[in-house]
mmCIF file of C-alpha atoms in Angstrom:
data_model
loop_
_atom_site.group_PDB
_atom_site.id
_atom_site.type_symbol
_atom_site.label_atom_id
_atom_site.label_comp_id
_atom_site.label_asym_id
_atom_site.label_seq_id
_atom_site.Cartn_x
_atom_site.Cartn_y
_atom_site.Cartn_z
ATOM 1 C CA UNK G 16 4.840 8.798 -18.419
ATOM 2 C CA UNK G 17 6.494 12.038 -19.483
ATOM 3 C CA UNK G 18 4.262 14.661 -17.987
ATOM 4 C CA UNK G 19 5.234 17.871 -16.250
ATOM 5 C CA UNK G 20 3.769 18.966 -12.940
ATOM 6 C CA UNK G 21 1.675 22.129 -12.977
ATOM 7 C CA UNK G 22 1.267 22.130 -9.209
ATOM 8 C CA UNK G 23 2.375 25.220 -7.289
ATOM 9 C CA UNK G 24 5.576 24.801 -5.285
ATOM 10 C CA UNK G 25 3.901 25.504 -1.947
ATOM 11 C CA UNK G 26 1.656 22.475 -2.406
ATOM 12 C CA UNK G 27 4.457 19.937 -2.724
ATOM 13 C CA UNK G 28 5.015 17.386 -0.021
ATOM 14 C CA UNK G 29 1.595 16.043 0.934
ATOM 15 C CA UNK G 30 0.751 12.386 0.245
ATOM 16 C CA UNK G 31 -2.726 10.864 0.000
ATOM 17 C CA UNK G 32 -3.199 7.139 0.666
ATOM 18 C CA UNK G 33 -6.545 5.605 -0.272
ATOM 19 C CA UNK G 34 -8.013 2.215 0.553
ATOM 20 C CA UNK G 35 -8.978 0.057 3.458
ATOM 21 C CA UNK G 36 -8.626 0.813 7.133
ATOM 22 C CA UNK G 37 -9.497 -2.291 9.110
ATOM 23 C CA UNK G 38 -8.958 -4.245 12.286
ATOM 24 C CA UNK G 39 -6.696 -7.301 12.159
ATOM 25 C CA UNK G 40 -7.754 -9.838 14.777
ATOM 26 C CA UNK G 41 -4.692 -12.042 15.181
ATOM 27 C CA UNK G 42 -5.115 -15.407 16.887
ATOM 28 C CA UNK G 43 -2.383 -15.724 19.501
ATOM 29 C CA UNK G 44 -3.000 -19.442 20.085
ATOM 30 C CA UNK G 45 -0.091 -20.858 18.149
ATOM 31 C CA UNK G 46 -1.036 -23.355 15.487
ATOM 32 C CA UNK G 47 -4.764 -23.133 16.189
ATOM 33 C CA UNK G 48 -7.369 -22.593 13.485
ATOM 34 C CA UNK G 49 -9.767 -19.672 13.818
ATOM 35 C CA UNK G 50 -12.512 -22.053 14.899
ATOM 36 C CA UNK G 51 -10.314 -23.550 17.634
ATOM 37 C CA UNK G 52 -8.532 -20.390 18.788
ATOM 38 C CA UNK G 53 -9.709 -18.544 21.875
ATOM 39 C CA UNK G 54 -7.340 -15.592 22.206
ATOM 40 C CA UNK G 55 -7.107 -12.741 19.705
ATOM 41 C CA UNK G 56 -5.019 -9.575 19.540
ATOM 42 C CA UNK G 57 -6.593 -6.444 18.046
ATOM 43 C CA UNK G 58 -4.356 -4.510 15.640
ATOM 44 C CA UNK G 59 -4.997 -1.554 13.324
ATOM 45 C CA UNK G 60 -4.330 -2.570 9.742
ATOM 46 C CA UNK G 61 -5.028 -2.335 6.034
ATOM 47 C CA UNK G 62 -2.268 -1.969 3.449
ATOM 48 C CA UNK G 63 -2.757 1.740 2.570
ATOM 49 C CA UNK G 64 -3.265 2.496 6.263
ATOM 50 C CA UNK G 65 0.086 0.850 6.975
ATOM 51 C CA UNK G 66 1.761 2.883 4.225
ATOM 52 C CA UNK G 67 0.324 6.085 5.674
ATOM 53 C CA UNK G 68 1.559 5.139 9.153
ATOM 54 C CA UNK G 69 5.073 4.460 7.851
ATOM 55 C CA UNK G 70 5.148 7.830 6.065
ATOM 56 C CA UNK G 71 3.949 9.652 9.166
ATOM 57 C CA UNK G 72 6.417 7.812 11.404
ATOM 58 C CA UNK G 73 9.243 9.088 9.205
ATOM 59 C CA UNK G 74 7.940 12.642 9.535
ATOM 60 C CA UNK G 75 5.982 12.861 6.300
ATOM 61 C CA UNK G 76 2.829 14.863 5.615
ATOM 62 C CA UNK G 77 0.141 12.302 4.845
ATOM 63 C CA UNK G 78 -3.634 11.931 4.739
ATOM 64 C CA UNK G 79 -5.673 8.744 4.615
ATOM 65 C CA UNK G 80 -8.916 8.366 2.658
ATOM 66 C CA UNK G 81 -10.915 5.439 4.000
ATOM 67 C CA UNK G 82 -14.193 4.519 5.649
ATOM 68 C CA UNK G 83 -14.814 2.899 9.027
ATOM 69 C CA UNK G 84 -17.893 2.295 11.143
ATOM 70 C CA UNK G 85 -19.311 4.386 13.958
ATOM 71 C CA UNK G 86 -18.240 1.799 16.504
ATOM 72 C CA UNK G 87 -15.407 1.304 19.017
ATOM 73 C CA UNK G 88 -13.169 -0.232 16.352
ATOM 74 C CA UNK G 89 -13.582 2.646 13.931
ATOM 75 C CA UNK G 90 -12.836 5.007 16.815
ATOM 76 C CA UNK G 91 -9.719 2.976 17.623
ATOM 77 C CA UNK G 92 -8.471 3.141 14.028
ATOM 78 C CA UNK G 93 -8.905 6.902 13.883
ATOM 79 C CA UNK G 94 -7.099 7.340 17.210
ATOM 80 C CA UNK G 95 -4.183 5.145 16.101
ATOM 81 C CA UNK G 96 -3.843 7.143 12.877
ATOM 82 C CA UNK G 97 -3.931 10.432 14.729
ATOM 83 C CA UNK G 98 -1.314 9.186 17.193
ATOM 84 C CA UNK G 99 1.006 8.557 14.240
ATOM 85 C CA UNK G 100 0.341 12.068 12.944
ATOM 86 C CA UNK G 101 -1.808 11.063 9.972
ATOM 87 C CA UNK G 102 -4.512 13.527 9.002
ATOM 88 C CA UNK G 103 -7.873 11.724 9.265
ATOM 89 C CA UNK G 104 -9.994 14.433 7.659
ATOM 90 C CA UNK G 105 -10.924 11.952 4.920
ATOM 91 C CA UNK G 106 -11.413 8.930 7.194
ATOM 92 C CA UNK G 107 -15.184 8.861 7.131
ATOM 93 C CA UNK G 108 -17.500 7.010 9.520
ATOM 94 C CA UNK G 109 -20.521 5.147 8.192
ATOM 95 C CA UNK G 110 -23.510 4.753 10.479
ATOM 96 C CA UNK G 111 -24.918 1.826 8.484
ATOM 97 C CA UNK G 112 -21.859 -0.464 8.281
ATOM 98 C CA UNK G 113 -19.488 -1.873 10.882
ATOM 99 C CA UNK G 114 -15.729 -1.515 10.691
ATOM 100 C CA UNK G 115 -14.094 -4.167 8.508
ATOM 101 C CA UNK G 116 -12.325 -7.074 10.248
ATOM 102 C CA UNK G 117 -9.682 -9.540 9.080
ATOM 103 C CA UNK G 118 -9.249 -12.598 11.301
ATOM 104 C CA UNK G 119 -5.914 -14.378 10.907
ATOM 105 C CA UNK G 120 -4.314 -17.428 12.491
ATOM 106 C CA UNK G 121 -0.936 -18.900 11.583
ATOM 107 C CA UNK G 122 -1.135 -22.689 11.382
ATOM 108 C CA UNK G 123 1.675 -25.123 12.246
ATOM 109 C CA UNK G 124 2.337 -25.781 8.537
ATOM 110 C CA UNK G 125 2.902 -22.073 7.927
ATOM 111 C CA UNK G 126 -0.434 -21.571 6.151
ATOM 112 C CA UNK G 127 -2.771 -18.815 7.289
ATOM 113 C CA UNK G 128 -6.319 -19.493 8.369
ATOM 114 C CA UNK G 129 -8.077 -16.342 7.225
ATOM 115 C CA UNK G 130 -11.566 -14.922 7.382
ATOM 116 C CA UNK G 131 -12.553 -11.512 6.097
ATOM 117 C CA UNK G 132 -15.613 -9.798 7.564
ATOM 118 C CA UNK G 133 -16.043 -6.845 5.246
ATOM 119 C CA UNK G 134 -17.997 -3.795 6.328
ATOM 120 C CA UNK G 135 -17.493 -0.053 6.017
ATOM 121 C CA UNK G 136 -14.270 -0.011 3.986
ATOM 122 C CA UNK G 137 -16.074 -0.955 0.761
ATOM 123 C CA UNK G 138 -18.557 1.937 1.168
ATOM 124 C CA UNK G 139 -16.117 4.777 0.398
ATOM 125 C CA UNK G 140 -17.771 6.188 -2.714
ATOM 126 C CA UNK G 141 -16.777 8.082 -5.832
ATOM 127 C CA UNK G 142 -18.860 11.045 -4.694
ATOM 128 C CA UNK G 143 -16.996 11.155 -1.388
ATOM 129 C CA UNK G 144 -13.508 11.032 -2.915
ATOM 130 C CA UNK G 145 -14.588 13.699 -5.414
ATOM 131 C CA UNK G 146 -14.744 16.036 -2.418
ATOM 132 C CA UNK G 147 -11.003 15.635 -1.839
ATOM 133 C CA UNK G 148 -9.056 18.665 -3.052
ATOM 134 C CA UNK G 149 -6.271 17.021 -5.027
ATOM 135 C CA UNK G 150 -4.476 20.338 -5.457
ATOM 136 C CA UNK G 151 -3.191 19.784 -1.914
ATOM 137 C CA UNK G 152 -1.271 16.635 -2.863
ATOM 138 C CA UNK G 153 1.911 15.842 -4.753
ATOM 139 C CA UNK G 154 1.580 12.030 -4.468
ATOM 140 C CA UNK G 155 -1.378 9.627 -4.375
ATOM 141 C CA UNK G 156 -0.849 6.019 -3.316
ATOM 142 C CA UNK G 157 -3.333 3.280 -4.189
ATOM 143 C CA UNK G 158 -3.009 0.024 -2.238
ATOM 144 C CA UNK G 159 -5.635 -2.261 -3.682
ATOM 145 C CA UNK G 160 -6.125 -5.185 -1.300
ATOM 146 C CA UNK G 161 -9.872 -4.452 -1.176
ATOM 147 C CA UNK G 162 -10.115 -1.658 -3.747
ATOM 148 C CA UNK G 163 -10.622 -4.153 -6.568
ATOM 149 C CA UNK G 164 -13.421 -6.059 -4.855
ATOM 150 C CA UNK G 165 -17.054 -5.261 -5.780
ATOM 151 C CA UNK G 166 -18.498 -2.218 -4.057
ATOM 152 C CA UNK G 167 -18.432 1.585 -4.131
ATOM 153 C CA UNK G 168 -14.708 1.657 -3.253
ATOM 154 C CA UNK G 169 -13.909 0.042 -6.600
ATOM 155 C CA UNK G 170 -15.512 2.944 -8.494
ATOM 156 C CA UNK G 171 -13.863 5.439 -6.124
ATOM 157 C CA UNK G 172 -10.466 3.960 -6.981
ATOM 158 C CA UNK G 173 -11.022 4.219 -10.713
ATOM 159 C CA UNK G 174 -12.443 7.721 -10.488
ATOM 160 C CA UNK G 175 -9.636 9.027 -8.310
ATOM 161 C CA UNK G 176 -7.053 7.547 -10.680
ATOM 162 C CA UNK G 177 -8.519 9.458 -13.615
ATOM 163 C CA UNK G 178 -8.733 12.661 -11.589
ATOM 164 C CA UNK G 179 -5.121 12.306 -10.457
ATOM 165 C CA UNK G 180 -3.984 11.790 -14.059
ATOM 166 C CA UNK G 181 -5.765 14.949 -15.144
ATOM 167 C CA UNK G 182 -3.905 16.922 -12.472
ATOM 168 C CA UNK G 183 -0.423 15.482 -13.152
ATOM 169 C CA UNK G 184 -0.020 14.033 -9.661
ATOM 170 C CA UNK G 185 2.609 11.350 -9.008
ATOM 171 C CA UNK G 186 0.734 8.041 -8.798
ATOM 172 C CA UNK G 187 1.972 5.081 -6.752
ATOM 173 C CA UNK G 188 0.360 1.641 -6.864
ATOM 174 C CA UNK G 189 0.722 -1.581 -4.895
ATOM 175 C CA UNK G 190 -1.704 -4.367 -5.940
ATOM 176 C CA UNK G 191 -1.510 -6.237 -2.596
ATOM 177 C CA UNK G 192 -3.035 -9.449 -3.935
ATOM 178 C CA UNK G 193 -4.719 -11.671 -1.344
ATOM 179 C CA UNK G 194 -5.788 -15.065 -2.683
ATOM 180 C CA UNK G 195 -8.256 -15.544 0.147
ATOM 181 C CA UNK G 196 -10.077 -12.372 -0.877
ATOM 182 C CA UNK G 197 -10.337 -13.048 -4.592
ATOM 183 C CA UNK G 198 -10.499 -16.877 -4.581
ATOM 184 C CA UNK G 199 -11.677 -17.741 -8.123
ATOM 185 C CA UNK G 200 -11.920 -14.098 -9.239
ATOM 186 C CA UNK G 201 -8.234 -13.560 -9.962
ATOM 187 C CA UNK G 202 -8.886 -12.471 -13.566
ATOM 188 C CA UNK G 203 -10.811 -9.396 -12.486
ATOM 189 C CA UNK G 204 -7.986 -8.554 -10.084
ATOM 190 C CA UNK G 205 -5.404 -8.901 -12.873
ATOM 191 C CA UNK G 206 -7.454 -6.816 -15.328
ATOM 192 C CA UNK G 207 -7.955 -4.004 -12.823
ATOM 193 C CA UNK G 208 -4.276 -4.110 -11.839
ATOM 194 C CA UNK G 209 -3.227 -3.572 -15.451
ATOM 195 C CA UNK G 210 -5.406 -0.474 -15.611
ATOM 196 C CA UNK G 211 -3.249 1.007 -12.854
ATOM 197 C CA UNK G 212 0.052 -0.435 -14.079
ATOM 198 C CA UNK G 213 -0.411 1.292 -17.426
ATOM 199 C CA UNK G 214 -0.831 4.730 -15.897
ATOM 200 C CA UNK G 215 1.045 4.888 -12.604
ATOM 201 C CA UNK G 216 4.460 6.481 -12.253
ATOM 202 C CA UNK G 217 5.650 3.901 -9.717
ATOM 203 C CA UNK G 218 4.452 0.471 -8.653
ATOM 204 C CA UNK G 219 5.625 -2.148 -6.190
ATOM 205 C CA UNK G 220 4.858 -5.847 -6.556
ATOM 206 C CA UNK G 221 6.093 -8.994 -4.865
ATOM 207 C CA UNK G 222 7.730 -11.667 -7.008
ATOM 208 C CA UNK G 223 4.546 -13.769 -6.739
ATOM 209 C CA UNK G 224 2.393 -10.824 -7.826
ATOM 210 C CA UNK G 225 4.658 -10.193 -10.802
ATOM 211 C CA UNK G 226 4.078 -13.777 -11.957
ATOM 212 C CA UNK G 227 0.327 -13.619 -11.356
ATOM 213 C CA UNK G 228 -0.272 -10.301 -13.108
ATOM 214 C CA UNK G 229 1.898 -11.056 -16.141
ATOM 215 C CA UNK G 230 0.942 -14.729 -16.443
ATOM 216 C CA UNK G 231 4.630 -15.607 -16.766
ATOM 217 C CA UNK G 232 6.074 -18.888 -15.519
ATOM 218 C CA UNK G 233 9.299 -17.365 -14.199
ATOM 219 C CA UNK G 234 10.448 -14.019 -12.858
ATOM 220 C CA UNK G 235 12.734 -13.221 -15.788
ATOM 221 C CA UNK G 236 9.816 -13.456 -18.224
ATOM 222 C CA UNK G 237 7.587 -11.465 -15.879
ATOM 223 C CA UNK G 238 10.172 -8.685 -15.731
ATOM 224 C CA UNK G 239 10.421 -8.618 -19.527
ATOM 225 C CA UNK G 240 6.649 -8.195 -19.795
ATOM 226 C CA UNK G 241 6.577 -5.418 -17.185
ATOM 227 C CA UNK G 242 9.401 -3.568 -18.950
ATOM 228 C CA UNK G 243 7.580 -3.837 -22.277
ATOM 229 C CA UNK G 244 4.055 -2.988 -21.145
ATOM 230 C CA UNK G 245 4.575 -0.313 -18.476
ATOM 231 C CA UNK G 246 6.224 3.095 -18.479
ATOM 232 C CA UNK G 247 6.500 3.599 -14.717
ATOM 233 C CA UNK G 248 9.428 2.840 -12.468
ATOM 234 C CA UNK G 249 8.843 -0.364 -10.531
ATOM 235 C CA UNK G 250 10.139 -2.370 -7.604
ATOM 236 C CA UNK G 251 9.805 -6.130 -7.204
ATOM 237 C CA UNK G 252 10.413 -7.133 -3.599
ATOM 238 C CA UNK G 253 12.510 -10.279 -3.202
ATOM 239 C CA UNK G 254 12.455 -10.785 0.561
ATOM 240 C CA UNK G 255 15.878 -10.969 2.203
ATOM 241 C CA UNK G 256 17.527 -10.735 -1.228
ATOM 242 C CA UNK G 257 16.419 -7.126 -1.570
ATOM 243 C CA UNK G 258 14.488 -5.414 -4.336
ATOM 244 C CA UNK G 259 14.636 -5.479 -8.110
ATOM 245 C CA UNK G 260 14.419 -1.928 -9.440
ATOM 246 C CA UNK G 261 13.030 -1.455 -12.942
ATOM 247 C CA UNK G 262 14.111 1.797 -14.537
ATOM 248 C CA UNK G 263 14.885 2.981 -18.071
ATOM 249 C CA UNK G 264 13.927 -0.409 -19.560
ATOM 250 C CA UNK G 265 16.461 -2.322 -17.454
ATOM 251 C CA UNK G 266 16.654 -3.784 -13.966
ATOM 252 C CA UNK G 267 19.095 -4.021 -11.097
ATOM 253 C CA UNK G 268 18.798 -5.851 -7.781
ATOM 254 C CA UNK G 269 19.325 -3.553 -4.800
ATOM 255 C CA UNK G 270 20.444 -5.644 -1.785
ATOM 256 C CA UNK G 271 18.718 -5.376 1.569
ATOM 257 C CA UNK G 272 20.332 -5.391 5.008
ATOM 258 C CA UNK G 273 20.568 -8.494 7.221
ATOM 259 C CA UNK G 274 18.073 -8.709 10.091
ATOM 260 C CA UNK G 275 16.686 -11.403 12.368
ATOM 261 C CA UNK G 276 13.025 -11.440 11.328
ATOM 262 C CA UNK G 277 10.320 -11.700 13.966
ATOM 263 C CA UNK G 278 7.300 -10.849 11.791
ATOM 264 C CA UNK G 279 7.291 -9.832 8.121
ATOM 265 C CA UNK G 280 3.843 -8.214 8.324
ATOM 266 C CA UNK G 281 3.969 -4.686 6.938
ATOM 267 C CA UNK G 282 7.475 -4.927 5.480
ATOM 268 C CA UNK G 283 6.258 -4.160 1.958
ATOM 269 C CA UNK G 284 4.131 -1.281 3.246
ATOM 270 C CA UNK G 285 7.122 0.143 5.120
ATOM 271 C CA UNK G 286 9.155 -0.096 1.898
ATOM 272 C CA UNK G 287 6.526 1.843 -0.046
ATOM 273 C CA UNK G 288 6.048 4.389 2.731
ATOM 274 C CA UNK G 289 9.778 5.064 2.999
ATOM 275 C CA UNK G 290 10.136 5.375 -0.762
ATOM 276 C CA UNK G 291 7.245 7.841 -1.076
ATOM 277 C CA UNK G 292 8.458 9.816 1.930
ATOM 278 C CA UNK G 293 11.777 10.374 0.154
ATOM 279 C CA UNK G 294 10.018 11.587 -2.994
ATOM 280 C CA UNK G 295 7.473 13.809 -1.270
ATOM 281 C CA UNK G 296 9.560 16.991 -1.303
ATOM 282 C CA UNK G 297 9.859 16.876 -5.095
ATOM 283 C CA UNK G 298 7.523 17.884 -7.907
ATOM 284 C CA UNK G 299 6.428 15.350 -10.505
ATOM 285 C CA UNK G 300 8.931 16.525 -13.102
ATOM 286 C CA UNK G 301 11.730 16.429 -10.514
ATOM 287 C CA UNK G 302 10.877 12.847 -9.595
ATOM 288 C CA UNK G 303 10.759 11.785 -13.230
ATOM 289 C CA UNK G 304 14.163 13.415 -13.735
ATOM 290 C CA UNK G 305 15.906 11.523 -10.919
ATOM 291 C CA UNK G 306 19.046 9.700 -12.018
ATOM 292 C CA UNK G 307 19.572 5.955 -11.730
ATOM 293 C CA UNK G 308 22.000 6.599 -8.867
ATOM 294 C CA UNK G 309 19.374 8.646 -7.007
ATOM 295 C CA UNK G 310 16.707 5.976 -7.505
ATOM 296 C CA UNK G 311 19.154 3.321 -6.347
ATOM 297 C CA UNK G 312 19.788 5.200 -3.090
ATOM 298 C CA UNK G 313 16.063 5.759 -2.597
ATOM 299 C CA UNK G 314 15.482 1.999 -2.825
ATOM 300 C CA UNK G 315 18.455 1.286 -0.544
ATOM 301 C CA UNK G 316 16.777 3.409 2.134
ATOM 302 C CA UNK G 317 13.345 1.883 1.498
ATOM 303 C CA UNK G 318 14.877 -1.594 1.839
ATOM 304 C CA UNK G 319 16.201 -0.606 5.251
ATOM 305 C CA UNK G 320 12.725 0.471 6.363
ATOM 306 C CA UNK G 321 11.199 -2.802 5.155
ATOM 307 C CA UNK G 322 13.895 -4.902 6.816
ATOM 308 C CA UNK G 323 13.737 -3.070 10.147
ATOM 309 C CA UNK G 324 9.981 -3.568 10.228
ATOM 310 C CA UNK G 325 10.574 -7.340 10.302
ATOM 311 C CA UNK G 326 12.353 -7.020 13.656
ATOM 312 C CA UNK G 327 9.099 -6.328 15.523
ATOM 313 C CA UNK G 328 5.800 -8.123 16.023
ATOM 314 C CA UNK G 329 3.054 -6.356 14.076
ATOM 315 C CA UNK G 330 3.277 -3.594 11.512
ATOM 316 C CA UNK G 331 2.027 -0.727 13.683
ATOM 317 C CA UNK G 332 4.379 -1.647 16.518
ATOM 318 C CA UNK G 333 7.267 -1.723 14.042
ATOM 319 C CA UNK G 334 6.359 1.678 12.621
ATOM 320 C CA UNK G 335 6.668 3.294 16.047
ATOM 321 C CA UNK G 336 10.390 2.539 15.737
ATOM 322 C CA UNK G 337 10.775 3.968 12.227
ATOM 323 C CA UNK G 338 12.862 7.126 11.958
ATOM 324 C CA UNK G 339 14.978 8.692 9.259
ATOM 325 C CA UNK G 340 18.032 7.568 11.246
ATOM 326 C CA UNK G 341 17.732 4.236 9.407
ATOM 327 C CA UNK G 342 18.715 5.988 6.187
ATOM 328 C CA UNK G 343 22.183 6.806 7.518
#
């Protein structure tokens, strides 16, 4: 999208992440289903929350827009965000809804037993995000794991996208598809994703998401469709193989670094956070003018952040070890 930023120079650098802030309750009884498990570990989570934490850990200026309950878990989420250095001015507390929970157990066959107990995150409304002064931000990141589910948050997402477009703000998007959330409603997820893919300046998808959203049977065909139907720069994460960067109607695979993975949770969010952190000191027109070599190096660094995250158990724990030293 060839648009020129009209934002004043002194306002560059601040990133807004919008979406769910939730509590992951991770069953620590190996191989047990949620019904059979007895021991659970409480972790702050939510894809856009993870991205914000990664940005803050690297030293970035970031705010989170989300909604939690007025309960101990909402209080915990806000405290964790503040400890990372994330501004929580737009993390609102709802007196009528509890903080959202995701219960997860890893089974012996590698499948996840998952149960989502949705509460306050869906209640972030269009009226509430309209109160956000977008003139403060140079980048807005949408991470849609719950933003495309029914509820006020869905309208808030769409409204904020249109407002960001009108102000020439750099728009980042990560669909974060979760089969267990959408079940038989994948079409609505795909349709809403395309609404963002058409307008965003950058998007990140996994290889599986690329196939789902395009309807292609193989990655090569999916890439062709994305190159034809989108104008933004994109990254397709390929696990240990690295990342496919789509730029100027062609692609290149940017290798990752070798690590001994402990937990891959949050690796994609760390990638996005590191990429946006590197762009945050630039205006929209400067970002859109970056050369292929500069984008390649940006992805090299983001790959390092994603890979290093896999060396620790849990995304938030991993982010406490993130520094710009990894870019060297």
